[in-house]
Coordinates of C-alpha atoms (C1' of nucleotides) in Angstrom, one line a residue:
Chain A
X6 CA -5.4 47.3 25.5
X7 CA -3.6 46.6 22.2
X8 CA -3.6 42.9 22.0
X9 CA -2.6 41.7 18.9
X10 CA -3.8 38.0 17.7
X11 CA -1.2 36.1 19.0
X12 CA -1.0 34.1 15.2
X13 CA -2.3 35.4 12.1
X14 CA -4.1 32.2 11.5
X15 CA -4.3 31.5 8.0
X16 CA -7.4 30.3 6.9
X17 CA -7.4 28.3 4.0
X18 CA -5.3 24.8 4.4
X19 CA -4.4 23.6 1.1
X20 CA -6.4 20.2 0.6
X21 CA -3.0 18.5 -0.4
X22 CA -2.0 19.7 3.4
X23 CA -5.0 18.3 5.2
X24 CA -4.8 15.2 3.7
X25 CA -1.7 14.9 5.4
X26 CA -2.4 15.7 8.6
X27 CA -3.9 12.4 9.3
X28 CA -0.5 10.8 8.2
X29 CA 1.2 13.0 10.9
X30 CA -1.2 12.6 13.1
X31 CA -0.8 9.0 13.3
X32 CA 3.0 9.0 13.0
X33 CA 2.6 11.5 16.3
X34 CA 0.8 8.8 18.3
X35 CA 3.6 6.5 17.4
X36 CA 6.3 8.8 18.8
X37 CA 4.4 9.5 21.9
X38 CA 3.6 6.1 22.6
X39 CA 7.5 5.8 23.1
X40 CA 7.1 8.9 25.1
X41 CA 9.4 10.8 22.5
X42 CA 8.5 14.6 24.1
X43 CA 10.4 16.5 20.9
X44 CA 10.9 15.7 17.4
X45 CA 12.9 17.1 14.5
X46 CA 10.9 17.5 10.9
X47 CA 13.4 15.4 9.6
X48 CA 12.6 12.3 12.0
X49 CA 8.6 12.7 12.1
X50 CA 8.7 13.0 8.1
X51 CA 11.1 9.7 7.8
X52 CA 8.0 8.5 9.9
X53 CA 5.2 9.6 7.6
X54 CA 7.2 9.1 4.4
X55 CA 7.2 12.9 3.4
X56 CA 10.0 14.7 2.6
X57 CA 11.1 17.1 5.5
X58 CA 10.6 20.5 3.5
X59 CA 6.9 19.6 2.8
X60 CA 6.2 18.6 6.3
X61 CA 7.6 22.0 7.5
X62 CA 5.6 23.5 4.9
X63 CA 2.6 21.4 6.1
X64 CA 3.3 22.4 9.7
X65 CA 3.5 26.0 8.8
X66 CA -0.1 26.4 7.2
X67 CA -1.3 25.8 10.8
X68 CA 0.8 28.1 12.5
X69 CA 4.3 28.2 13.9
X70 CA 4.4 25.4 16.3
X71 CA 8.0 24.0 16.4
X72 CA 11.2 25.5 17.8
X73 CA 14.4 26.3 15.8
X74 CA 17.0 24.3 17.2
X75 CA 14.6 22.2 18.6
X76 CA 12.5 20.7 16.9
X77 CA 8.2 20.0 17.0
X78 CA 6.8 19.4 20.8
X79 CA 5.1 15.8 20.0
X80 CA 2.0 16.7 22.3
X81 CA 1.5 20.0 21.3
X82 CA 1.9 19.3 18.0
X83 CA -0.6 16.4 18.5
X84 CA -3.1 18.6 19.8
X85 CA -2.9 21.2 17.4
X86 CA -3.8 19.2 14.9
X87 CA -6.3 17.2 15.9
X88 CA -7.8 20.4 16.8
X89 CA -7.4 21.4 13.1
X90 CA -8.9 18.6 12.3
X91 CA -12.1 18.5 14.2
X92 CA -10.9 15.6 16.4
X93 CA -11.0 17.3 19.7
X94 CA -15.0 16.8 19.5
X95 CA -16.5 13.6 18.5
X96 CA -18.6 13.1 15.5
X97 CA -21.7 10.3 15.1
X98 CA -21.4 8.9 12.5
X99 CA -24.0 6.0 10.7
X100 CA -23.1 3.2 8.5
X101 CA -25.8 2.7 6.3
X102 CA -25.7 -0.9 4.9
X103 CA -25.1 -4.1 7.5
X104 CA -23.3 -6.7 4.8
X105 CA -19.6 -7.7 5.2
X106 CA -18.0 -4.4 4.6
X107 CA -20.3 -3.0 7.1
X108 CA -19.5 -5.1 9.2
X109 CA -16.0 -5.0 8.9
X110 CA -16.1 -1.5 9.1
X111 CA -18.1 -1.2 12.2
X112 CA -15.4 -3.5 14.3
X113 CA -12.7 -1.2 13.0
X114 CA -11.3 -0.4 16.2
X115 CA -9.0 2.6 14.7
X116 CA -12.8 4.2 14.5
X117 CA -13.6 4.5 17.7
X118 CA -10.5 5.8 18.7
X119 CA -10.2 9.0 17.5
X120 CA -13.6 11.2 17.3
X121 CA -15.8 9.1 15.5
X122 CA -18.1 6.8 17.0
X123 CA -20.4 4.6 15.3
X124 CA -23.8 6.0 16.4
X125 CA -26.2 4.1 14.1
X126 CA -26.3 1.1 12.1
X127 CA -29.0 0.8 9.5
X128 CA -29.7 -2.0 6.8
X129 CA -32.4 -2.2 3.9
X130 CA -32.6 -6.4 4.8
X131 CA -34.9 -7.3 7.4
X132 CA -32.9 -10.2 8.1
X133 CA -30.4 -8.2 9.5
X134 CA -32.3 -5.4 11.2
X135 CA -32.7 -5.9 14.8
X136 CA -28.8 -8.0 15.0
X137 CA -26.7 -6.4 17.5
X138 CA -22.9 -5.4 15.9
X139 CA -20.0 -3.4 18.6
X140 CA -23.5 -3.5 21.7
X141 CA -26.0 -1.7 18.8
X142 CA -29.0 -2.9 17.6
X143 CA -29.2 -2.3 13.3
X144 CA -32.0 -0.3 12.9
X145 CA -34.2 -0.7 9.5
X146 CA -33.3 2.1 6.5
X147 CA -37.2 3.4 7.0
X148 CA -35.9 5.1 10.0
X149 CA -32.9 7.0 8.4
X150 CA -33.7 10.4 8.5
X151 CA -34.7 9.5 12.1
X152 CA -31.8 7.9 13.5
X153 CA -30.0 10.7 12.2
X154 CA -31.7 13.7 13.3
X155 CA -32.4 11.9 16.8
X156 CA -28.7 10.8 17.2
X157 CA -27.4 13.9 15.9
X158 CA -25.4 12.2 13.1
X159 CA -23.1 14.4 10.8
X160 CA -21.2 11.9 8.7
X161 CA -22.4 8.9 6.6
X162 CA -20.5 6.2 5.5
X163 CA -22.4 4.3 2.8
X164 CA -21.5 1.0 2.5
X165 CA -24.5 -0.5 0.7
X166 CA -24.8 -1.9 -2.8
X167 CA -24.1 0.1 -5.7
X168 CA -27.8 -0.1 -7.2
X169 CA -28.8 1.2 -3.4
X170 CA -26.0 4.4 -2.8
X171 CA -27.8 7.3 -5.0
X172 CA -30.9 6.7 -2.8
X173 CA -29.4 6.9 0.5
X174 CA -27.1 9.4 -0.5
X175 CA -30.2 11.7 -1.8
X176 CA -32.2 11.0 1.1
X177 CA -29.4 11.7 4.1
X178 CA -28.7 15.2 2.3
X179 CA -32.2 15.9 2.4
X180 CA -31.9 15.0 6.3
X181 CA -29.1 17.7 6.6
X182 CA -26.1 16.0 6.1
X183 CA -23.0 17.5 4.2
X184 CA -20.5 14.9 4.7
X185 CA -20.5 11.2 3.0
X186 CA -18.2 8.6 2.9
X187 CA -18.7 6.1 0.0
X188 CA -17.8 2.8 -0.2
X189 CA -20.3 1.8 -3.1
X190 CA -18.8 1.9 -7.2
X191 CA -20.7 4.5 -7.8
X192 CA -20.3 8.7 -8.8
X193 CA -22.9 9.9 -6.2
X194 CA -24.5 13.2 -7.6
X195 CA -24.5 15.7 -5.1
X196 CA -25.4 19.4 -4.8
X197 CA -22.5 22.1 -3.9
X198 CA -21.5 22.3 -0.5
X199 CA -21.8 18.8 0.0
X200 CA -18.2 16.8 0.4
X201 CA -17.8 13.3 -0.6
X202 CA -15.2 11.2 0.0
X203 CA -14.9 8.0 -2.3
X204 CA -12.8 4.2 -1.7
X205 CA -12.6 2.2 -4.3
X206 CA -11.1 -1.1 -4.0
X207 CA -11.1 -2.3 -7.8
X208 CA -10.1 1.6 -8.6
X209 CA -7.0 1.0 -6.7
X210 CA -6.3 -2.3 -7.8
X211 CA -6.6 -1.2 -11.5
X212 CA -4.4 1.6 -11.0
X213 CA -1.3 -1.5 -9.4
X214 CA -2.1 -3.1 -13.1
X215 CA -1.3 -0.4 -14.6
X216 CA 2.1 0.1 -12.9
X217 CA 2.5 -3.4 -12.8
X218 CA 2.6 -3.9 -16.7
X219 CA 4.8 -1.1 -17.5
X220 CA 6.9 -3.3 -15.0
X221 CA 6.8 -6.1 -17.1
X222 CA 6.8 -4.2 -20.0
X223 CA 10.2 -3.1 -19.0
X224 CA 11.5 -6.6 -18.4
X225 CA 10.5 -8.1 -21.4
X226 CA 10.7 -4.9 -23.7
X227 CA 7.7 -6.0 -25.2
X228 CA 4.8 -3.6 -25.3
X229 CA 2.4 -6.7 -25.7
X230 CA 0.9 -4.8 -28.9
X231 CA -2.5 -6.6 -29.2
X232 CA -3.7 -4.0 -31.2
X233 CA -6.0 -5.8 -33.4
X234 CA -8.9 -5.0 -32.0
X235 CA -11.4 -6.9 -33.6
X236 CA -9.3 -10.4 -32.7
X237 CA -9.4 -9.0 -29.1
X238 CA -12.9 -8.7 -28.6
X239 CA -13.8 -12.0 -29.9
X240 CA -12.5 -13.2 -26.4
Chain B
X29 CA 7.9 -3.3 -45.9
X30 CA 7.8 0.5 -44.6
X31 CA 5.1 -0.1 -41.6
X32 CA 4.8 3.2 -39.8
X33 CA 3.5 2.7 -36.0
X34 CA 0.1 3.8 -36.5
X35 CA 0.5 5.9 -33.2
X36 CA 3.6 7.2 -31.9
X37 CA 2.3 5.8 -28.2
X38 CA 3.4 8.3 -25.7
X39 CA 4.8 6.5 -22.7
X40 CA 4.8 7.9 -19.5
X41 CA 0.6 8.6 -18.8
X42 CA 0.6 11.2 -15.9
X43 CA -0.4 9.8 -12.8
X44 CA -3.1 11.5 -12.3
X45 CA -4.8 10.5 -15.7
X46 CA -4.0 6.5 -14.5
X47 CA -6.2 7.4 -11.3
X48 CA -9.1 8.6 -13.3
X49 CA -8.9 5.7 -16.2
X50 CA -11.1 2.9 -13.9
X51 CA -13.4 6.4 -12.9
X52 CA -14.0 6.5 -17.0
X53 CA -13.9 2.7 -17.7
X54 CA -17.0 2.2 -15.3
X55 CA -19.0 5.2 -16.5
X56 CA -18.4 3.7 -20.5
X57 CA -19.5 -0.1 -19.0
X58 CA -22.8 2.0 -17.6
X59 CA -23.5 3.2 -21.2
X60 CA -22.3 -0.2 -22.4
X61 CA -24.9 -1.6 -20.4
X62 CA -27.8 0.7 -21.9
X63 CA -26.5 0.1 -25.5
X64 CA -25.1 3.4 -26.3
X65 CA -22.8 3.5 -29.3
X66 CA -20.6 6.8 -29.2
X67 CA -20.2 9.0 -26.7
X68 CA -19.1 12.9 -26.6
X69 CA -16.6 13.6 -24.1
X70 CA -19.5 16.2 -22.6
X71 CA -21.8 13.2 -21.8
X72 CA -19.2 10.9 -20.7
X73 CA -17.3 13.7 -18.2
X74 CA -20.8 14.4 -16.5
X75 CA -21.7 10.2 -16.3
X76 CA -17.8 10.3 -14.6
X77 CA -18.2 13.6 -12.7
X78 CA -15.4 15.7 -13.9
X79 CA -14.5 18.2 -16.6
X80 CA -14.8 17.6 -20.0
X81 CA -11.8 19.7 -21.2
X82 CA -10.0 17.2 -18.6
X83 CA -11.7 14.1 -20.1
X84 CA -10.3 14.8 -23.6
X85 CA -6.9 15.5 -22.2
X86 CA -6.8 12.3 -20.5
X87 CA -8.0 10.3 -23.3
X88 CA -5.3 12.0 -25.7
X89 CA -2.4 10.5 -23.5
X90 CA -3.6 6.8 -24.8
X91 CA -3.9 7.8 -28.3
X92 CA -6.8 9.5 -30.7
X93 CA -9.4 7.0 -30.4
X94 CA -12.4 9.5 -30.8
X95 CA -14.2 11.1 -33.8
X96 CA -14.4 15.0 -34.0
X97 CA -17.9 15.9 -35.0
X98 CA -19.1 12.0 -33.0
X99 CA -17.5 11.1 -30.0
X100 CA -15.8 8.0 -29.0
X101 CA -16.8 4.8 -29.8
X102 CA -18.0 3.3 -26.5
X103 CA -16.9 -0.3 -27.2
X104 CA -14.0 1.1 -28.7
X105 CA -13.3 3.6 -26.0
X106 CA -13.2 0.6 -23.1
X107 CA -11.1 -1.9 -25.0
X108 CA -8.1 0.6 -24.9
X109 CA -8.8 1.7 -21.9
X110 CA -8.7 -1.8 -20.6
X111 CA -5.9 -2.6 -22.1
X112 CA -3.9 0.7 -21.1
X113 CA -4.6 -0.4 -17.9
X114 CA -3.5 -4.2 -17.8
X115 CA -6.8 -5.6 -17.5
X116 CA -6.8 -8.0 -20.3
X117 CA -4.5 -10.2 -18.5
X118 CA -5.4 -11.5 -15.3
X119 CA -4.0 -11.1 -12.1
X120 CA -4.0 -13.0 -9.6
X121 CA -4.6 -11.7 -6.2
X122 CA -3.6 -12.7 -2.6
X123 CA -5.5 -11.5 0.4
X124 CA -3.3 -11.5 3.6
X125 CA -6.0 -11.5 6.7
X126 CA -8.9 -13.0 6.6
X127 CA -10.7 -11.1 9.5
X128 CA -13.7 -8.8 8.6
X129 CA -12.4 -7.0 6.1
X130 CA -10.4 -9.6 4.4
X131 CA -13.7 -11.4 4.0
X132 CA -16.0 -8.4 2.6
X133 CA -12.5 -7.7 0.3
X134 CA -13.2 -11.5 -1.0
X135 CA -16.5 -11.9 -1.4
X136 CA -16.6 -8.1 -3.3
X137 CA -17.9 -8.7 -6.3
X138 CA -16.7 -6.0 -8.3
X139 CA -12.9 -7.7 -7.9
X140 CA -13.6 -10.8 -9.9
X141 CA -15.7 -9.0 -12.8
X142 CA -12.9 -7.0 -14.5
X143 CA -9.4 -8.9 -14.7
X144 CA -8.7 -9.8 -11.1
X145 CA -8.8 -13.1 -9.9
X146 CA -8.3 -13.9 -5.6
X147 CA -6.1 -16.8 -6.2
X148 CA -5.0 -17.2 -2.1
X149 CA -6.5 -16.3 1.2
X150 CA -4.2 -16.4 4.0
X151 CA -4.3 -16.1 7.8
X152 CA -2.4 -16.6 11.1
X153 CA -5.3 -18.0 12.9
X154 CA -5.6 -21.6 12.8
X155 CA -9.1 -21.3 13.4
X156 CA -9.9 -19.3 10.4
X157 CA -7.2 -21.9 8.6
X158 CA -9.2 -24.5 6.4
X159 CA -12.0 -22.4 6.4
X160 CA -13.7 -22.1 3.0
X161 CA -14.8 -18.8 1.2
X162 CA -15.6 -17.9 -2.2
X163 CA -14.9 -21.3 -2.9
X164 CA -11.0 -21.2 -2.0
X165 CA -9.5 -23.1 1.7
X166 CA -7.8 -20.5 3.8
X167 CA -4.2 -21.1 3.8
X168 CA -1.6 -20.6 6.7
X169 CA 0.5 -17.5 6.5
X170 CA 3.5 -19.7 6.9
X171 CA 2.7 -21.1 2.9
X172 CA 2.7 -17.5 2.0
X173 CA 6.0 -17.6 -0.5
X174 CA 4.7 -21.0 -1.8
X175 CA 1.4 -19.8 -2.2
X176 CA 2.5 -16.7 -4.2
X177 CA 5.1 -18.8 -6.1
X178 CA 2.6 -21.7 -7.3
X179 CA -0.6 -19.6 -8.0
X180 CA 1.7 -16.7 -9.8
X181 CA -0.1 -14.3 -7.6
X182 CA 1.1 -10.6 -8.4
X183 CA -1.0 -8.5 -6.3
X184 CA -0.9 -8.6 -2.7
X185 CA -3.8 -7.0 -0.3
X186 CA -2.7 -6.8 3.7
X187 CA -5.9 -6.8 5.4
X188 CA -4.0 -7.5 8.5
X189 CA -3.8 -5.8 11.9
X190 CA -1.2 -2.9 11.8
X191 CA 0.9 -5.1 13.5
X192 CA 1.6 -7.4 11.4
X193 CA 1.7 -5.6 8.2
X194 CA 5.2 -4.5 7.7
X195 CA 6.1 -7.9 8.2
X196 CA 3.5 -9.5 5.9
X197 CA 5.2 -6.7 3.5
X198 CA 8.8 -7.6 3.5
X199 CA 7.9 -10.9 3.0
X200 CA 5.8 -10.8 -0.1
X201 CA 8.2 -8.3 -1.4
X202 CA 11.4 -11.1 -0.7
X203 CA 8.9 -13.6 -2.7
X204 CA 9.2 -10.7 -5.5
X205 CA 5.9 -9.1 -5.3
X206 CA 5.9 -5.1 -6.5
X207 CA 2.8 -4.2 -5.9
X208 CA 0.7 -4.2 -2.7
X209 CA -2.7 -2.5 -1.4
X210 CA -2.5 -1.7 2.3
X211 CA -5.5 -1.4 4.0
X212 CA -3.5 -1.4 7.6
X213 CA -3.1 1.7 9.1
X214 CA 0.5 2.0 8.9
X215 CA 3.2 3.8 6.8
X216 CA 4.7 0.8 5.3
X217 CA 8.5 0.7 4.1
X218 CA 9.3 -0.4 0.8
X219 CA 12.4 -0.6 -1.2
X220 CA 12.6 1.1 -4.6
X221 CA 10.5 -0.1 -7.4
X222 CA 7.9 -1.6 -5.0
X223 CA 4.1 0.1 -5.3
X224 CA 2.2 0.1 -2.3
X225 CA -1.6 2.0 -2.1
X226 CA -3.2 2.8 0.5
X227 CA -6.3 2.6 1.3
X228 CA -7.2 4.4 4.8
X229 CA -10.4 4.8 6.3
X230 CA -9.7 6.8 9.4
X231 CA -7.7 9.2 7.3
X232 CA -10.9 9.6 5.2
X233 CA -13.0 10.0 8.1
X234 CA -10.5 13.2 9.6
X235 CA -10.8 14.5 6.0
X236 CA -14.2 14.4 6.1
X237 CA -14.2 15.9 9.4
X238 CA -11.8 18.9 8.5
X239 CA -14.3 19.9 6.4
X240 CA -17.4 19.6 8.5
X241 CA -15.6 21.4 10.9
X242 CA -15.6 24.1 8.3
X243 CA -18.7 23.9 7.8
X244 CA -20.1 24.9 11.1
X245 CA -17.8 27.4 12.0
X246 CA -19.0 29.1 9.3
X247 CA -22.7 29.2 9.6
X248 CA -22.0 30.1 13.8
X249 CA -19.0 32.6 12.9
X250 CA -17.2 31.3 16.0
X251 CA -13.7 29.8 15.3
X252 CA -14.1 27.5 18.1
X253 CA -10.6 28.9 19.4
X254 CA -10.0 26.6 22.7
X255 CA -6.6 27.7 22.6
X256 CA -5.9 27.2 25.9
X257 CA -3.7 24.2 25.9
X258 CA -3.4 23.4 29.1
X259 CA -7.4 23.0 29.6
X260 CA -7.5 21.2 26.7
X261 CA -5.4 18.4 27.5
X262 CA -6.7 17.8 30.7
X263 CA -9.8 16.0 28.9
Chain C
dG25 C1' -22.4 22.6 -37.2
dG26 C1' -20.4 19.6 -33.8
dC27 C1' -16.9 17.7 -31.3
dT28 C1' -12.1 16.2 -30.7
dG29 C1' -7.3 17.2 -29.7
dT30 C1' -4.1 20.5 -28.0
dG31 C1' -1.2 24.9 -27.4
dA32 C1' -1.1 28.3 -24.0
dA33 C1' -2.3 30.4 -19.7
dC34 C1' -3.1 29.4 -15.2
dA35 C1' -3.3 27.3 -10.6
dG36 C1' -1.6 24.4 -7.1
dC37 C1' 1.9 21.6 -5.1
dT38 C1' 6.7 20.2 -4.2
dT39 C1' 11.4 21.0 -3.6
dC40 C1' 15.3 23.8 -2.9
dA41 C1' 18.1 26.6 -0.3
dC42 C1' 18.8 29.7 3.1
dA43 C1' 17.6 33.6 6.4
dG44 C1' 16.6 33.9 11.0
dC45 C1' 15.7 32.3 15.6
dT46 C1' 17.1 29.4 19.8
Chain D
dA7 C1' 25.5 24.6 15.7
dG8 C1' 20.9 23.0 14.8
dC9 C1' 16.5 23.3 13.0
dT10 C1' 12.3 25.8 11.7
dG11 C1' 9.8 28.7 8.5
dT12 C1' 9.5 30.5 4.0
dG13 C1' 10.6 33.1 -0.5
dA14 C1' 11.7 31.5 -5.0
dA15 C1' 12.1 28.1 -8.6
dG16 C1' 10.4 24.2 -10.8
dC17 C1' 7.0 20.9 -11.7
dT18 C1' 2.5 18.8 -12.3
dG19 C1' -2.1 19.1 -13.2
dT20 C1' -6.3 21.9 -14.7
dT21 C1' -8.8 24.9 -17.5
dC22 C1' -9.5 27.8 -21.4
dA23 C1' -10.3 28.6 -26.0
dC24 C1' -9.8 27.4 -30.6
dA25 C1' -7.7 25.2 -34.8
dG26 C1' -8.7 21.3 -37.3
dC27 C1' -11.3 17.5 -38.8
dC28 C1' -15.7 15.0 -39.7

DNA sequence: GGCTGTGAACAGCTTCACAGCT
DNA sequence: AGCTGTGAAGCTGTTCACAGCC
């Protein structure tokens, strides 16, 4: 029987594309939670804050999933991604340092949600080891590579000190893991074929400055030339 | 007096140099730290984790601060970096939501060390209301234009629920604010003029997920094709 | 000799504009 | 008529490779 794939699916998504698909993704939700069944690109990009012709574009990397005429079916579409994504299994994850962003990050409710659940919680201070956080007992770093293989953890969000990251990021690759998420100020060195995702709180805020002085700049005209640099320094 | 400019300052910095700037400003406070004097661009793209062809690029947009045949001066080097980047003013910073993440966000340390300053806390709870942190009362969200008016905040950070942050949003932007970090997981909707970051966990996590993903269909070789919609969505 | 600064080639991403399907 | 999917054009960002300066 000549049975040809149905879609020649591409591989290959074009990391600008799948770092989107979250965006559409949760603009989806929205629709569907207002029980829209069909949407145009035009409406779900006003959504996402894309323009429409990159959506399409985005949309057509993971096959051809809308209708001409039509428009995208929102649960379809909804599915096809998350499938692209990885979301229709769920992945453990471990947050490896208990302090406030831990913390914060283990009540994050938007976690749960969607394919992740928080399936270890581990913390270098004694104090806190043994404290329950969202019904889990944190369990002391000694037992990381542990808790991970046991627990079948595949992503790490670190979340500890900066002085501490390196460590636990060395150790949790030597335990198998390819996937990090890192909170800490760090550049964590890592071999090939291991992906690390970085969020940077005083990165981002620098980056407002700098958009908020050319602002000013602007307004005033004045390029606030301190350009001594000996005078500056003194400060 | 004929008084050339000693640098015909390009304006306009591509955007994604600006990123990269705090990335480079931390690895030269490292070396800082250790006493190092100069710097080649080799050593200081490996410290940052990126090219070095990339690192000299970037660095030409803010002028010709290095030495061929030496480096950069590392002193040097982070006083214009600084400065490119607005950090020797300093801003003052609001944070809007004072649950978990509001307080990790305050009590970083990172945000007070280099030219930021949290100047407000506020919350709709009355019982977090009155509390103190870092030294500073939690205000009422109803003070929010006051607040921002008298304490000449210029940042905003909605650490809010999703819903609440659009609103939170138009409201610092009515008080005149241009430039917000959104840490709710929603598309806000700014007018022209207005920068808004985000900073999204979940989206990181489905990134990181994506990839995994990859990942293991590639050591088993199986696609994982449950293409069967209908099955699928009966889960 | 060593290292920066940069033109030139290249790669990737975005936007346009429209052919083609419903 | 309406809307998707996509070639083609344009733009932005990256990398190469070397001229030019110390």
């Amino acid at each position: 029987m000549i049975r040809r794939m149905s879609r020649a699916r591409e591989r290959g998504i074009p990391d600008a594309t799948v770092a989107r698909l979250p965006l559409y993704l949760r603009a989806l939700n929205g629709l569907s939670e207002r029980s829209t069944a069909t949407v145009s690109s035009e409406d779900l990009a006003l959504a996402a804050g894309v323009n429409s012709a990159k959506l399409r574009k985005d949309l057509s990397h993971l096959g051809s999933y809308g209708t001409r005429g039509v428009g995208y079916d929102v649960q379809y579409l909804i599915y096809q991604i998350s499938r692209e994504l990885g979301l229709t299994q769920d992945w453990a994850v471990a947050i490896v340092g208990v302090g406030n962003l831990g913390r914060a990050l283990a009540n994050y409710g938007g976690f749960v949600s969607r394919g992740f659940r928080v399936a270890a919680l581990l913390d270098a201070d004694t104090a806190v080891v043994g404290e329950h956080l969202v019904g889990m007992a944190v369990d002391h770093i000694d037992q990381l590579e542990e808790v991970i293989n046991q627990r079948g953890v595949s992503i790490v969000v670190i979340a500890t000190p900066a002085s501490a990251a390196q460590q636990v990021a060395d150790r949790v690759i030597a335990a198998g893991i390819t996937s990090i998420l890192n909170f800490a100020p760090v550049v964590l060195n890592v071999p090939d074929g291991v992906d690390v995702r970085k969020v940077d709180l005083s990165t981002e805020l620098q980056i407002l400055a700098f958009h908020e002085q050319r602002k000013a700049e602007r307004e005033t005209g004045s390029p606030m030339m301190a350009d001594d640099w000996a005078e500056a320094m003194d400060a």
